[in-house]
Short mmCIF file of C-alpha atoms and ligand atoms in Angstrom, two decimals:
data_model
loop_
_atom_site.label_atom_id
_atom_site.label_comp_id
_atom_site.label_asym_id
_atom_site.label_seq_id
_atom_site.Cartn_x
_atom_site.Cartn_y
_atom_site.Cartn_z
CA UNK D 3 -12.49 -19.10 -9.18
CA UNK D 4 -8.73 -18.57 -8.77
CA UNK D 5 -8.14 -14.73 -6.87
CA UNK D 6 -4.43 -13.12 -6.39
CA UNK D 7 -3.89 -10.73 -3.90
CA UNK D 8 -1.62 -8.33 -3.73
CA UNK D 9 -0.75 -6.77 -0.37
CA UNK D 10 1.92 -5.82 2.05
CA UNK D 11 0.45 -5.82 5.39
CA UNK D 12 0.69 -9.66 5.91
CA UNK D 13 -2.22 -9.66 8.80
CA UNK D 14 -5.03 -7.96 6.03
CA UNK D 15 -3.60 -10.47 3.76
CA UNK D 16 -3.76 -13.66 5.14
CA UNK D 17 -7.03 -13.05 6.65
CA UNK D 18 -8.78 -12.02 3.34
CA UNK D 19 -6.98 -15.19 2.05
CA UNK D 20 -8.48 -17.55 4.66
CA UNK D 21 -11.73 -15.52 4.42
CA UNK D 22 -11.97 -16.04 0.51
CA UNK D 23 -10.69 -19.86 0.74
CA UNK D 24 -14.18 -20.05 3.09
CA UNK D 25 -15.95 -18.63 0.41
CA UNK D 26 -14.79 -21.47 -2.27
CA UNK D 27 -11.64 -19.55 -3.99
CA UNK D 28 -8.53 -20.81 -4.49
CA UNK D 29 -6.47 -17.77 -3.55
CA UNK D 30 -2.51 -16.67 -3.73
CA UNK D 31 -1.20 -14.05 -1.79
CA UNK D 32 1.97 -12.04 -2.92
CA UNK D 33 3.21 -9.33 -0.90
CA UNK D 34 5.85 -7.88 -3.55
CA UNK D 35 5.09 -5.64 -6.30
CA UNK D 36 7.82 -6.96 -8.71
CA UNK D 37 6.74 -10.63 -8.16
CA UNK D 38 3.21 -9.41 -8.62
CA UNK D 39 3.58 -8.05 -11.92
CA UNK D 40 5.23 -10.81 -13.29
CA UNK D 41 3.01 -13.40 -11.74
CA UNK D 42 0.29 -11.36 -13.90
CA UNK D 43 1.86 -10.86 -16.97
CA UNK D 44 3.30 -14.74 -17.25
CA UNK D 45 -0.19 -16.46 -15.35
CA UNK D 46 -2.64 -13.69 -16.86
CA UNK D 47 -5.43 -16.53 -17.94
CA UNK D 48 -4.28 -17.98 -14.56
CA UNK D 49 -6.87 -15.70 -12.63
CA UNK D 50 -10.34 -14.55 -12.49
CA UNK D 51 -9.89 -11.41 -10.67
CA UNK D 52 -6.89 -9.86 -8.85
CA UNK D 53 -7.25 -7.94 -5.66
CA UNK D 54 -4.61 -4.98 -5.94
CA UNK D 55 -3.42 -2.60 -2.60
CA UNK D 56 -2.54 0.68 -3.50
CA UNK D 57 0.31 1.75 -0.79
CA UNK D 58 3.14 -1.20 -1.67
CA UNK D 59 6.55 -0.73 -1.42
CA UNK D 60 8.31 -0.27 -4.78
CA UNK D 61 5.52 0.34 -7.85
CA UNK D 62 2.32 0.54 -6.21
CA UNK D 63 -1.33 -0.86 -7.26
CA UNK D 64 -1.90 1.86 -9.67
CA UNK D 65 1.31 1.47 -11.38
CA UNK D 66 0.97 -2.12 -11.71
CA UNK D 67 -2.64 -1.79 -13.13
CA UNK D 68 -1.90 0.49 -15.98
CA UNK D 69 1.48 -1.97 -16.47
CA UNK D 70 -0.64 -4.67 -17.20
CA UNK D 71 -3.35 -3.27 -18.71
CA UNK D 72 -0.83 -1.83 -21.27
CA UNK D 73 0.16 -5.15 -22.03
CA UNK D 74 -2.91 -5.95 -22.71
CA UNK D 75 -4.65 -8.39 -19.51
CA UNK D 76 -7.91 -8.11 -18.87
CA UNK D 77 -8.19 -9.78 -15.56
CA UNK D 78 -10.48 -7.78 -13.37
CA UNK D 79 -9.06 -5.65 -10.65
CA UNK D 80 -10.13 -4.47 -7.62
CA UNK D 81 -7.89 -2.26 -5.80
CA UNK D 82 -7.65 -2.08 -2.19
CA UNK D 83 -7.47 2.11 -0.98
CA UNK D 84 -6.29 4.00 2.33
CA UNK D 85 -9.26 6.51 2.98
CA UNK D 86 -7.44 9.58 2.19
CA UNK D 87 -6.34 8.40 -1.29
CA UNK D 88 -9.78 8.42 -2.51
CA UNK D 89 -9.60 11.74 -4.40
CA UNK D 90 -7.49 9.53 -6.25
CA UNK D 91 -10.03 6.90 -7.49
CA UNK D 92 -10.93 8.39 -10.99
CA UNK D 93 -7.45 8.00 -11.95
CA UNK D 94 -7.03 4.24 -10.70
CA UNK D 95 -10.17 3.52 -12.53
CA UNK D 96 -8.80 5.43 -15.48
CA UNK D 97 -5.76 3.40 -15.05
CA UNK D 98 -7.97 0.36 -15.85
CA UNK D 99 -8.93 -1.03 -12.52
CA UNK D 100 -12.55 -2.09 -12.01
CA UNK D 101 -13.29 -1.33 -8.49
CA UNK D 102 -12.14 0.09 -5.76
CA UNK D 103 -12.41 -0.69 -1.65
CA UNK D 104 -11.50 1.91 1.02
CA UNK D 105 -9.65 0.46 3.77
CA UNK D 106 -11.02 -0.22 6.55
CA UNK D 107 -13.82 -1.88 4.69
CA UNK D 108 -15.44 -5.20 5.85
CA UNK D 109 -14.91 -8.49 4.29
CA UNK D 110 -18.86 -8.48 3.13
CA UNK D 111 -18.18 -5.44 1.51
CA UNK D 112 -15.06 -7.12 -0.55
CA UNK D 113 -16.82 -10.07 -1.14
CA UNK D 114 -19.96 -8.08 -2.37
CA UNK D 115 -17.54 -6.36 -5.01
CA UNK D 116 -15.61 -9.08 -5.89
CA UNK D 117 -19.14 -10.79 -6.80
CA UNK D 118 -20.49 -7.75 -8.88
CA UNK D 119 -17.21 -7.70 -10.84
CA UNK D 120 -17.12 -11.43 -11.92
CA UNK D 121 -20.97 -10.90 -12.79
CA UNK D 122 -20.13 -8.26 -14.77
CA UNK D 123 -17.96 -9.25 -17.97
CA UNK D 124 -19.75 -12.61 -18.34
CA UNK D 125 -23.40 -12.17 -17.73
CA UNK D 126 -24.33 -15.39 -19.17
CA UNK D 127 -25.91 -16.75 -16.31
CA UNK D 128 -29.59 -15.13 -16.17
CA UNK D 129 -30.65 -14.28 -12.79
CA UNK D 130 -33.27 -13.25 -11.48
CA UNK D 131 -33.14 -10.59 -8.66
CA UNK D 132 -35.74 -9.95 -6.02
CA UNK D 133 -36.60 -7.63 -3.38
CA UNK D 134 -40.50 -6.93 -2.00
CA UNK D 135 -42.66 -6.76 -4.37
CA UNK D 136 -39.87 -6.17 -7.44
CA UNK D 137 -38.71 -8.89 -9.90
CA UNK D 138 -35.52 -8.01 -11.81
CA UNK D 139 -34.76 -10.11 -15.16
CA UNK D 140 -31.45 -9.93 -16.06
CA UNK D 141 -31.84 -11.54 -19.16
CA UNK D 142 -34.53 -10.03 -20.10
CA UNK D 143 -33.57 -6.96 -18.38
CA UNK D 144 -37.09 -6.52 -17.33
CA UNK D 145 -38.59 -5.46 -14.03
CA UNK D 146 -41.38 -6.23 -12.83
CA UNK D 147 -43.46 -4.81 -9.75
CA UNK D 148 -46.62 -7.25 -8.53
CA UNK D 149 -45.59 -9.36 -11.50
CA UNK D 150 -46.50 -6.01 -13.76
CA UNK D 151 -43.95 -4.82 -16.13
CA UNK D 152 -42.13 -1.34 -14.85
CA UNK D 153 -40.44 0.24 -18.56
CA UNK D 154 -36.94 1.79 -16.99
CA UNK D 155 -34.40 3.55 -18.59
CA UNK D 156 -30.89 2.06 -19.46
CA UNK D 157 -29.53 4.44 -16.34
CA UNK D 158 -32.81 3.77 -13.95
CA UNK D 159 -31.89 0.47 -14.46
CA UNK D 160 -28.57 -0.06 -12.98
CA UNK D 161 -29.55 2.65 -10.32
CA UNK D 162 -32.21 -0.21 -9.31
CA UNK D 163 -29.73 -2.88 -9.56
CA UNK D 164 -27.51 -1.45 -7.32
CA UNK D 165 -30.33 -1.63 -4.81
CA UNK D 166 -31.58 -4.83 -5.46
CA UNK D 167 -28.42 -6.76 -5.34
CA UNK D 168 -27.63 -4.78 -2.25
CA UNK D 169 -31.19 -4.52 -0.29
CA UNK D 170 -31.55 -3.18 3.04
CA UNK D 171 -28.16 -1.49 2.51
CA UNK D 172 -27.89 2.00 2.70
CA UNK D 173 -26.09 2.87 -0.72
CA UNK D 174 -23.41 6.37 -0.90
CA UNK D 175 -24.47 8.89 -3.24
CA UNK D 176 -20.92 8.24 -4.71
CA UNK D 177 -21.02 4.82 -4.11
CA UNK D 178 -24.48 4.91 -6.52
CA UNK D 179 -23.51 7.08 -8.74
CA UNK D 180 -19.82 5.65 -9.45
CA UNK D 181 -21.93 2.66 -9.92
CA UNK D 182 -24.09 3.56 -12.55
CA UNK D 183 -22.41 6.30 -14.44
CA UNK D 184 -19.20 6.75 -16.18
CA UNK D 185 -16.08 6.86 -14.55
CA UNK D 186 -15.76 10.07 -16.26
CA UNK D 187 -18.86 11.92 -15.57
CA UNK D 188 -17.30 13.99 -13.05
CA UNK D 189 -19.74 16.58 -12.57
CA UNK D 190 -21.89 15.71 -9.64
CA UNK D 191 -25.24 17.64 -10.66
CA UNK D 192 -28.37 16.59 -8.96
CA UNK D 193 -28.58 13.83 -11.87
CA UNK D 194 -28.85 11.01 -9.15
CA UNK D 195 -31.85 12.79 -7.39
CA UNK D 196 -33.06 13.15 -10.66
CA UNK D 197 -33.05 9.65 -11.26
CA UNK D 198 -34.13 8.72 -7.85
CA UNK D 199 -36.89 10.97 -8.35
CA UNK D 200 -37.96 8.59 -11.46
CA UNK D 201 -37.31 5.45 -10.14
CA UNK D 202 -39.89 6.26 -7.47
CA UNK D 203 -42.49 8.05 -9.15
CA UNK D 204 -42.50 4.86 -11.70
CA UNK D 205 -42.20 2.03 -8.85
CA UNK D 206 -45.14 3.99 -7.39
CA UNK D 207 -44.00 3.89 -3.52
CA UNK D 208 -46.84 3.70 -1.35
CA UNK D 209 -46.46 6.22 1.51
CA UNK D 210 -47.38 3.90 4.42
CA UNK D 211 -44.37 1.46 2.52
CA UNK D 212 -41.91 3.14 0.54
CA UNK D 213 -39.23 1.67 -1.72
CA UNK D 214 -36.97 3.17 -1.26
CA UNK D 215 -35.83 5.50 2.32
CA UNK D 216 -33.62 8.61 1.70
CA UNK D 217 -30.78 8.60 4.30
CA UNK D 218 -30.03 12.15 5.31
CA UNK D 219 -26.49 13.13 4.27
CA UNK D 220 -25.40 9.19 3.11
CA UNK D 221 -28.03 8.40 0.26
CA UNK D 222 -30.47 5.66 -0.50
CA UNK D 223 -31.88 2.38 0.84
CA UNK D 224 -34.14 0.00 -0.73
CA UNK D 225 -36.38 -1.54 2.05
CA UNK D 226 -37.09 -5.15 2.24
CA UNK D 227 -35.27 -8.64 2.16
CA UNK D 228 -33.87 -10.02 -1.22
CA UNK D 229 -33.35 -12.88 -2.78
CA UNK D 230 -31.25 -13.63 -6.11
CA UNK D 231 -32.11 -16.81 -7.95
CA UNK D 232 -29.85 -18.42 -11.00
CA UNK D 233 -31.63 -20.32 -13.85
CA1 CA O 301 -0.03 -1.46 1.77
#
Protein backbone atom coordinates (compact mmCIF):
# COMPACT_ATOMS: atom_id res chain seq x y z
CA UNK A 1 0.00 0.00 0.00
CA UNK A 2 1.71 3.17 -1.27
CA UNK A 3 0.19 6.50 1.04
CA UNK A 4 1.14 10.35 0.12
CA UNK A 5 0.93 12.82 2.59
CA UNK A 6 0.43 16.07 2.28
CA UNK A 7 1.40 18.42 5.12
CA UNK A 8 3.24 21.48 6.17
CA UNK A 9 4.14 21.10 9.68
CA UNK A 10 7.25 18.87 9.04
CA UNK A 11 7.21 17.34 12.85
CA UNK A 12 3.22 15.84 12.23
CA UNK A 13 4.63 14.77 9.01
CA UNK A 14 7.50 12.85 9.45
CA UNK A 15 6.16 11.18 12.41
CA UNK A 16 2.93 9.90 10.67
CA UNK A 17 5.46 8.87 7.94
CA UNK A 18 7.67 6.78 10.26
CA UNK A 19 4.48 5.69 12.08
CA UNK A 20 2.81 4.37 8.75
CA UNK A 21 6.29 2.85 7.38
CA UNK A 22 5.82 0.67 10.95
CA UNK A 23 2.61 -0.25 9.86
CA UNK A 24 3.91 -1.80 6.33
CA UNK A 25 3.28 1.39 3.89
CA UNK A 26 5.50 2.74 1.70
CA UNK A 27 4.82 6.41 2.31
CA UNK A 28 5.94 9.98 0.58
CA UNK A 29 5.67 13.04 2.28
CA UNK A 30 5.28 16.43 0.35
CA UNK A 31 4.96 19.52 2.18
CA UNK A 32 3.95 21.85 -0.93
CA UNK A 33 0.63 22.19 -2.34
CA UNK A 34 1.76 22.83 -5.99
CA UNK A 35 4.11 19.75 -5.95
CA UNK A 36 1.25 17.89 -4.39
CA UNK A 37 -1.16 18.36 -7.02
CA UNK A 38 0.97 17.48 -9.64
CA UNK A 39 2.46 14.49 -7.95
CA UNK A 40 -1.42 13.40 -8.00
CA UNK A 41 -2.48 14.24 -11.21
CA UNK A 42 0.87 12.69 -13.09
CA UNK A 43 1.27 9.42 -10.30
CA UNK A 44 -2.67 9.13 -9.73
CA UNK A 45 -2.57 5.02 -10.07
CA UNK A 46 0.69 5.61 -8.10
CA UNK A 47 -1.29 5.61 -4.69
CA UNK A 48 -3.78 3.86 -2.66
CA UNK A 49 -4.92 6.61 -0.53
CA UNK A 50 -3.63 10.18 0.00
CA UNK A 51 -3.61 11.83 3.37
CA UNK A 52 -4.54 15.63 2.65
CA UNK A 53 -4.01 18.74 5.53
CA UNK A 54 -6.34 21.34 5.18
CA UNK A 55 -4.35 24.68 6.43
CA UNK A 56 -1.26 24.63 3.61
CA UNK A 57 0.24 27.47 2.35
CA UNK A 58 -0.85 28.36 -1.20
CA UNK A 59 -4.18 26.10 -2.35
CA UNK A 60 -5.13 24.24 0.58
CA UNK A 61 -6.47 20.45 1.04
CA UNK A 62 -9.88 21.31 -0.05
CA UNK A 63 -8.82 23.04 -3.09
CA UNK A 64 -6.60 20.38 -4.12
CA UNK A 65 -9.34 17.67 -3.56
CA UNK A 66 -11.98 19.12 -5.75
CA UNK A 67 -8.77 19.87 -8.35
CA UNK A 68 -8.27 16.41 -8.67
CA UNK A 69 -11.37 15.04 -8.34
CA UNK A 70 -12.38 17.30 -11.32
CA UNK A 71 -9.88 15.69 -13.26
CA UNK A 72 -11.19 12.80 -12.61
CA UNK A 73 -8.76 10.59 -9.71
CA UNK A 74 -10.28 8.53 -7.57
CA UNK A 75 -7.61 7.91 -5.06
CA UNK A 76 -9.12 8.00 -1.63
CA UNK A 77 -8.60 10.99 0.56
CA UNK A 78 -8.50 11.60 3.92
CA UNK A 79 -8.05 15.05 4.98
CA UNK A 80 -6.30 16.09 7.98
CA UNK A 81 -8.60 19.20 9.97
CA UNK A 82 -7.74 21.97 12.72
CA UNK A 83 -10.71 21.58 15.28
CA UNK A 84 -12.38 24.76 14.54
CA UNK A 85 -12.68 24.07 10.78
CA UNK A 86 -15.02 21.33 11.35
CA UNK A 87 -18.22 23.24 10.51
CA UNK A 88 -16.48 22.95 7.40
CA UNK A 89 -16.49 19.13 6.86
CA UNK A 90 -19.72 18.73 4.69
CA UNK A 91 -18.16 20.81 2.16
CA UNK A 92 -14.65 18.91 2.07
CA UNK A 93 -16.61 15.79 1.80
CA UNK A 94 -18.73 17.42 -0.85
CA UNK A 95 -15.55 18.40 -2.42
CA UNK A 96 -14.88 14.63 -2.84
CA UNK A 97 -12.74 13.72 0.08
CA UNK A 98 -13.55 10.49 1.93
CA UNK A 99 -12.74 11.17 5.45
CA UNK A 100 -11.85 13.50 7.59
CA UNK A 101 -9.42 13.64 11.00
CA UNK A 102 -9.50 16.55 13.50
CA UNK A 103 -6.21 17.51 14.61
CA UNK A 104 -5.04 16.64 17.43
CA UNK A 105 -6.17 13.13 16.73
CA UNK A 106 -4.05 10.02 17.63
CA UNK A 107 -2.21 7.94 15.23
CA UNK A 108 -4.76 4.83 16.09
CA UNK A 109 -7.38 6.98 15.17
CA UNK A 110 -5.62 7.72 11.54
CA UNK A 111 -4.69 4.40 11.12
CA UNK A 112 -8.29 3.16 12.04
CA UNK A 113 -9.59 5.50 9.11
CA UNK A 114 -7.11 4.95 6.78
CA UNK A 115 -8.11 1.07 7.22
CA UNK A 116 -11.97 1.65 6.85
CA UNK A 117 -11.31 3.67 3.67
CA UNK A 118 -9.14 1.07 1.77
CA UNK A 119 -11.88 -1.56 2.97
CA UNK A 120 -14.30 0.37 1.56
CA UNK A 121 -14.07 0.65 -2.41
CA UNK A 122 -12.76 -2.93 -2.75
CA UNK A 123 -14.60 -5.17 -0.41
CA UNK A 124 -13.48 -8.26 -2.02
CA UNK A 125 -11.90 -9.70 0.80
CA UNK A 126 -14.84 -11.30 3.04
CA UNK A 127 -14.32 -10.82 6.62
CA UNK A 128 -15.73 -11.79 9.21
CA UNK A 129 -16.19 -9.38 12.22
CA UNK A 130 -16.66 -10.31 15.83
CA UNK A 131 -17.46 -8.88 19.06
CA UNK A 132 -19.24 -10.98 22.22
CA UNK A 133 -21.60 -12.93 21.26
CA UNK A 134 -22.12 -11.14 17.50
CA UNK A 135 -20.80 -12.58 14.19
CA UNK A 136 -20.76 -10.07 11.30
CA UNK A 137 -20.52 -11.58 7.58
CA UNK A 138 -19.43 -9.23 5.32
CA UNK A 139 -19.99 -11.21 2.47
CA UNK A 140 -22.88 -12.38 3.30
CA UNK A 141 -23.75 -9.31 5.09
CA UNK A 142 -25.31 -11.38 7.73
CA UNK A 143 -25.21 -11.10 11.49
CA UNK A 144 -25.48 -13.39 13.62
CA UNK A 145 -26.03 -13.34 17.56
CA UNK A 146 -25.28 -16.99 19.45
CA UNK A 147 -24.71 -18.22 15.92
CA UNK A 148 -28.66 -17.17 15.28
CA UNK A 149 -29.39 -15.02 12.38
CA UNK A 150 -30.33 -11.16 13.49
CA UNK A 151 -32.42 -9.65 9.96
CA UNK A 152 -31.00 -5.76 10.05
CA UNK A 153 -31.76 -3.10 7.96
CA UNK A 154 -29.36 -1.69 5.21
CA UNK A 155 -28.85 1.49 7.82
CA UNK A 156 -28.85 -0.84 11.21
CA UNK A 157 -26.29 -2.44 9.51
CA UNK A 158 -23.52 -0.05 9.08
CA UNK A 159 -24.65 1.55 12.48
CA UNK A 160 -23.44 -2.05 13.85
CA UNK A 161 -20.41 -2.04 11.82
CA UNK A 162 -19.23 0.97 13.04
CA UNK A 163 -19.29 -0.69 16.44
CA UNK A 164 -17.95 -3.83 15.66
CA UNK A 165 -14.93 -2.75 13.80
CA UNK A 166 -14.43 -0.25 16.55
CA UNK A 167 -15.45 -2.27 19.94
CA UNK A 168 -14.96 -0.98 23.27
CA UNK A 169 -14.72 2.49 21.66
CA UNK A 170 -16.98 5.01 22.58
CA UNK A 171 -18.37 6.18 19.07
CA UNK A 172 -19.61 10.39 18.56
CA UNK A 173 -23.08 10.79 17.70
CA UNK A 174 -21.55 12.64 14.64
CA UNK A 175 -18.87 10.46 14.33
CA UNK A 176 -21.85 7.50 13.92
CA UNK A 177 -24.00 9.18 12.13
CA UNK A 178 -21.48 10.78 9.45
CA UNK A 179 -20.63 7.19 9.27
CA UNK A 180 -23.64 5.67 8.28
CA UNK A 181 -25.67 8.29 6.58
CA UNK A 182 -25.24 10.56 3.73
CA UNK A 183 -22.95 13.24 3.69
CA UNK A 184 -25.92 15.22 2.90
CA UNK A 185 -28.45 14.31 5.40
CA UNK A 186 -27.92 17.32 7.33
CA UNK A 187 -30.76 17.34 9.53
CA UNK A 188 -29.78 15.81 12.79
CA UNK A 189 -33.34 14.41 13.98
CA UNK A 190 -33.33 11.80 16.61
CA UNK A 191 -32.89 9.24 13.55
CA UNK A 192 -29.68 7.77 15.27
CA UNK A 193 -31.60 7.09 18.61
CA UNK A 194 -34.06 5.78 16.49
CA UNK A 195 -31.86 3.38 15.09
CA UNK A 196 -30.06 2.68 18.25
CA UNK A 197 -33.30 2.05 19.68
CA UNK A 198 -33.66 -0.93 16.93
CA UNK A 199 -30.45 -2.24 16.96
CA UNK A 200 -31.02 -3.04 20.63
CA UNK A 201 -34.42 -4.11 20.87
CA UNK A 202 -33.39 -6.73 17.90
CA UNK A 203 -29.83 -7.78 19.47
CA UNK A 204 -32.00 -8.33 22.57
CA UNK A 205 -29.46 -6.77 25.30
CA UNK A 206 -29.69 -8.51 28.41
CA UNK A 207 -29.90 -6.01 31.29
CA UNK A 208 -27.28 -7.60 33.61
CA UNK A 209 -24.96 -7.39 29.98
CA UNK A 210 -25.90 -4.91 27.58
CA UNK A 211 -24.60 -4.38 24.03
CA UNK A 212 -24.31 -1.65 23.76
CA UNK A 213 -23.65 1.43 26.85
CA UNK A 214 -25.07 4.95 26.08
CA UNK A 215 -22.36 7.55 26.96
CA UNK A 216 -24.02 10.61 28.36
CA UNK A 217 -23.45 13.63 26.07
CA UNK A 218 -20.66 11.60 23.59
CA UNK A 219 -22.81 8.59 22.20
CA UNK A 220 -22.45 4.86 22.00
CA UNK A 221 -20.16 1.97 22.97
CA UNK A 222 -20.37 -1.56 22.08
CA UNK A 223 -19.04 -3.63 25.09
CA UNK A 224 -16.73 -6.46 24.67
CA UNK A 225 -13.36 -7.43 22.87
CA UNK A 226 -13.32 -8.01 19.00
CA UNK A 227 -11.78 -9.82 16.72
CA UNK A 228 -11.82 -9.46 12.73
CA UNK A 229 -10.89 -12.54 10.76
CA UNK A 230 -10.10 -12.58 6.72
CA UNK A 231 -11.03 -15.70 4.65
CA1 LIG B 1 -0.99 22.85 7.94
Amino acid sequence: MHLLIVEDEEKLAKALKKGLELKGFAVDWLPDSEKALNRILLYRSEYDLIILDLMLPGMDGATITERVRKEGVTTPIIILTARNETEHKVDLLNKGADDYVVKPFSFDELLSRINAVLRRPAQQKPVVLRVGPLEMDMATRVVRKNGEEVPLTLKEFALLECFMRQPGEVLSREKLFDHVWDFNSLSWSNVLDVHMKNLRKKLGSDKDEPLFETVRGVGYRLVGEGSIQSE
